[in-house]
Amino acid sequence: MNSILAKKIDQGQKFLENGARIPVTKLSVGGNVAVRLKTLEKDSYSAVQLGFEKRIKPRVPKSNKSTFQFLREVRMADGTTDLPSIGDAIKASQIFKPGDIVNVTGISKGKGYAGGVKRYHFKGGPRTHGQSDRERAPGAIGSNTTPGRVYKGKRMAGRMGHDQVTVKNLQVAFVDDNYILVKGLVPGGRNNLLMLKKVGEDKKFIPLYQETKEEALKSKEPAKTDAK
């Protein structure tokens, strides 16, 4: 497998061993369970259906007998024999390691109704020569007689955000069985569901700076002040 489900927890910063400061996003990856297998013989393709985060109240409608809050399918290469068994816990440390390159897919934050300047970064009209009310206007939206209409898909004001977005080529900075630190920012707000897919490995990876016990104790000691 090369993918796993995660939940966005928080954003922060960390330091590398060379002293560089990087932005990181903390993702919760504990609780991935294989709930169904798709095989080439039975379903004409190979895949693993992952369940993520068990429901607090297991009582669900009859149409949905799953006890998991989220179900997503991870496509496998045809002919893959190394498939997990149903009920197996999928750990992030089995798939990822620090230095891996991942694509993160999720639903972006909804911005509501927005104009063309904010939504598509339009320049807007001139501020002078009598154009006092055209500063954030979109400009012309179509031709005259031909075609005599506005083309379908024309970039105009409308609902912005709340779309499926994939941020590519992010670096994994830290991994354990419950959490992953990803260098950079990912789509959506806190508690947003994400899909992480491994696409490569950074050969120039620099690990995070690990504070020693002596340094941690010194940082917790109260500052000494000179008594007068």
Coordinates of C-alpha atoms in Angstrom, one line a residue:
M1 CA 0.0 0.0 0.0
N2 CA 1.1 3.6 -0.7
S3 CA -1.9 5.5 0.8
I4 CA -3.5 6.1 4.2
L5 CA -6.3 8.3 5.7
A6 CA -5.4 11.1 8.1
K7 CA -7.1 13.9 10.0
K8 CA -5.6 17.4 10.3
I9 CA -4.8 18.3 13.9
D10 CA -2.8 21.5 14.0
Q11 CA -0.1 23.7 12.3
G12 CA 3.2 24.7 13.8
Q13 CA 6.9 24.9 13.2
K14 CA 10.0 22.8 13.8
F15 CA 13.7 23.1 13.4
L16 CA 16.0 21.0 11.2
E17 CA 19.4 19.7 12.2
N18 CA 21.0 22.5 10.0
G19 CA 19.1 25.2 12.0
A20 CA 16.5 25.9 9.3
R21 CA 13.0 26.6 10.6
I22 CA 10.1 24.9 8.6
P23 CA 6.3 25.0 8.8
V24 CA 4.7 21.7 9.7
T25 CA 1.2 20.2 9.8
K26 CA 0.4 17.6 12.4
L27 CA -1.8 14.8 11.1
S28 CA -3.5 12.0 13.1
V29 CA -3.2 8.6 11.3
G30 CA -4.1 6.2 14.0
G31 CA -7.2 4.0 13.5
N32 CA -6.9 3.0 9.8
V33 CA -8.4 -0.5 9.4
A34 CA -8.8 -2.7 6.3
V35 CA -12.6 -3.4 6.2
R36 CA -12.9 -4.8 2.6
L37 CA -10.8 -6.2 -0.1
K38 CA -11.3 -6.0 -3.9
T39 CA -9.6 -8.7 -5.9
L40 CA -8.8 -9.0 -9.6
E41 CA -10.8 -12.2 -9.9
K42 CA -14.0 -11.1 -8.3
D43 CA -14.1 -7.3 -8.9
S44 CA -11.8 -6.9 -12.0
Y45 CA -9.4 -4.7 -10.0
S46 CA -7.4 -4.8 -6.8
A47 CA -8.1 -2.4 -3.9
V48 CA -8.4 -2.1 -0.2
Q49 CA -11.2 -0.3 1.5
L50 CA -10.0 1.6 4.6
G51 CA -12.2 2.5 7.6
F52 CA -11.1 5.5 9.7
E53 CA -12.3 6.7 13.1
K54 CA -14.9 4.5 14.7
R55 CA -18.3 6.1 15.3
I56 CA -19.0 7.3 18.9
K57 CA -22.5 5.8 18.7
P58 CA -22.4 2.6 16.6
R59 CA -26.1 2.8 15.9
V60 CA -26.3 3.7 12.2
P61 CA -29.1 3.4 9.5
K62 CA -29.7 0.0 8.0
S63 CA -28.3 1.3 4.7
N64 CA -24.9 1.8 6.3
K65 CA -23.8 -1.0 8.6
S66 CA -20.3 0.3 9.0
T67 CA -19.1 1.3 12.4
F68 CA -16.5 3.7 10.9
Q69 CA -17.1 7.4 10.3
F70 CA -15.1 7.4 7.0
L71 CA -14.7 4.8 4.3
R72 CA -12.3 5.3 1.4
E73 CA -10.9 2.9 -1.2
V74 CA -7.2 2.7 -2.0
R75 CA -6.4 1.3 -5.5
M76 CA -3.7 -1.4 -5.7
A77 CA -1.6 -2.4 -8.6
D78 CA -3.2 -5.3 -10.5
G79 CA -1.7 -8.6 -9.5
T80 CA -0.7 -7.5 -6.1
T81 CA -0.6 -10.4 -3.7
D82 CA 0.6 -8.6 -0.6
L83 CA -2.8 -7.5 0.6
P84 CA -3.8 -7.0 4.3
S85 CA -6.4 -9.2 5.9
I86 CA -9.8 -7.8 6.8
G87 CA -9.6 -6.2 10.3
D88 CA -5.9 -5.5 10.1
A89 CA -4.7 -2.2 11.5
I90 CA -2.8 -0.2 8.8
K91 CA 0.0 1.7 10.6
A92 CA 1.6 4.7 9.0
S93 CA 5.1 3.6 9.9
Q94 CA 4.6 0.6 7.7
I95 CA 4.1 2.8 4.6
F96 CA 5.9 6.1 5.3
K97 CA 9.3 7.1 6.7
P98 CA 10.9 10.6 7.2
G99 CA 12.0 12.0 3.9
D100 CA 9.2 10.5 1.8
I101 CA 7.4 12.7 -0.7
V102 CA 3.6 12.6 -0.5
N103 CA 0.5 14.1 -2.2
V104 CA -2.2 15.2 0.2
T105 CA -5.8 15.3 -1.0
G106 CA -8.6 16.9 0.9
I107 CA -11.5 19.4 0.8
S108 CA -10.4 23.0 1.0
K109 CA -12.0 25.6 3.2
G110 CA -15.2 27.2 2.0
K111 CA -15.0 31.0 1.4
G112 CA -18.6 31.6 0.5
Y113 CA -19.6 33.9 -2.4
A114 CA -16.6 35.8 -3.8
G115 CA -15.9 38.2 -6.6
G116 CA -13.6 37.7 -9.5
V117 CA -10.7 39.6 -8.0
K118 CA -10.6 37.4 -4.9
R119 CA -11.6 34.2 -6.6
Y120 CA -9.4 34.3 -9.7
H121 CA -7.0 37.1 -8.9
F122 CA -8.3 39.5 -11.6
K123 CA -6.5 42.8 -11.8
G124 CA -9.7 44.9 -11.9
G125 CA -10.3 48.1 -13.8
P126 CA -8.3 51.4 -13.7
R127 CA -8.6 53.7 -10.7
T128 CA -8.6 56.9 -12.7
H129 CA -10.1 58.4 -15.9
G130 CA -13.7 58.3 -14.5
Q131 CA -13.6 54.6 -13.6
S132 CA -14.3 55.2 -9.9
D133 CA -16.8 52.3 -9.7
R134 CA -14.9 49.7 -11.8
E135 CA -11.9 48.9 -9.6
R136 CA -13.0 45.3 -8.7
A137 CA -15.2 44.7 -11.7
P138 CA -14.5 41.6 -14.0
G139 CA -14.6 43.5 -17.3
A140 CA -16.2 42.3 -20.4
I141 CA -17.8 38.8 -20.2
G142 CA -18.5 38.0 -23.8
S143 CA -18.5 39.0 -27.5
N144 CA -21.2 40.9 -29.4
T145 CA -23.3 39.3 -32.2
T146 CA -21.0 36.3 -32.4
P147 CA -21.6 34.2 -30.3
G148 CA -24.1 36.4 -28.7
R149 CA -23.8 34.7 -25.3
V150 CA -21.5 34.1 -22.4
Y151 CA -19.3 31.0 -22.9
K152 CA -19.9 28.2 -20.5
G153 CA -17.3 28.0 -17.8
K154 CA -16.5 31.8 -17.9
R155 CA -14.6 32.9 -14.8
M156 CA -17.0 35.1 -12.8
A157 CA -18.1 35.7 -9.3
G158 CA -19.5 32.7 -7.4
R159 CA -18.9 30.2 -4.7
M160 CA -15.3 29.9 -3.7
G161 CA -13.6 27.0 -2.0
H162 CA -15.0 23.7 -0.6
D163 CA -13.4 21.8 -3.5
Q164 CA -11.3 18.7 -3.6
V165 CA -7.7 19.9 -3.7
T166 CA -4.4 18.0 -4.0
V167 CA -1.2 19.5 -2.7
K168 CA 1.7 17.7 -4.4
N169 CA 5.2 16.9 -3.3
L170 CA 5.1 17.6 0.4
Q171 CA 7.8 16.1 2.6
V172 CA 7.3 13.8 5.5
A173 CA 9.3 15.2 8.5
F174 CA 8.3 12.7 11.2
V175 CA 6.3 9.4 11.4
D176 CA 5.0 7.2 14.2
D177 CA 2.0 4.9 14.5
N178 CA -0.3 7.7 15.5
Y179 CA 0.9 10.9 14.1
I180 CA 2.7 12.3 11.0
L181 CA 4.4 15.7 10.6
V182 CA 4.3 17.0 7.0
K183 CA 6.4 19.9 5.9
G184 CA 4.1 22.6 4.6
L185 CA 0.4 23.2 4.7
V186 CA -2.5 20.9 3.7
P187 CA -6.1 21.6 2.5
G188 CA -8.9 22.3 4.9
G189 CA -9.3 23.2 8.5
R190 CA -8.8 21.3 11.7
N191 CA -10.3 17.8 11.8
N192 CA -10.5 17.7 8.0
L193 CA -10.2 14.2 6.4
L194 CA -7.2 13.8 4.2
M195 CA -5.7 11.1 2.0
L196 CA -1.9 10.8 1.9
K197 CA -0.3 9.1 -1.1
K198 CA 3.4 8.3 -1.3
V199 CA 4.9 9.3 -4.6
G200 CA 8.7 9.3 -4.0
E201 CA 11.6 10.0 -1.7
D202 CA 13.7 13.1 -1.1
K203 CA 17.4 12.1 -1.4
K204 CA 18.5 15.4 0.2
F205 CA 16.3 15.0 3.3
I206 CA 17.5 16.7 6.5
P207 CA 15.9 15.3 9.7
L208 CA 14.3 17.3 12.4
Y209 CA 16.4 18.5 15.3
Q210 CA 16.0 16.3 18.3
E211 CA 16.4 18.0 21.7
T212 CA 18.5 16.0 24.2
K213 CA 17.4 15.3 27.7
E214 CA 20.0 17.7 29.1
E215 CA 18.8 20.6 26.9
A216 CA 15.2 19.9 27.8
L217 CA 16.0 20.1 31.5
K218 CA 17.9 23.3 31.1
S219 CA 15.0 24.9 29.2
K220 CA 12.6 24.1 32.0
E221 CA 14.9 25.6 34.8
P222 CA 13.7 29.0 36.0
A223 CA 15.9 31.9 35.0
K224 CA 18.3 33.1 37.7
T225 CA 18.1 36.7 38.7
D226 CA 20.7 38.7 40.6
A227 CA 19.4 39.7 44.0
K228 CA 20.2 43.3 45.0

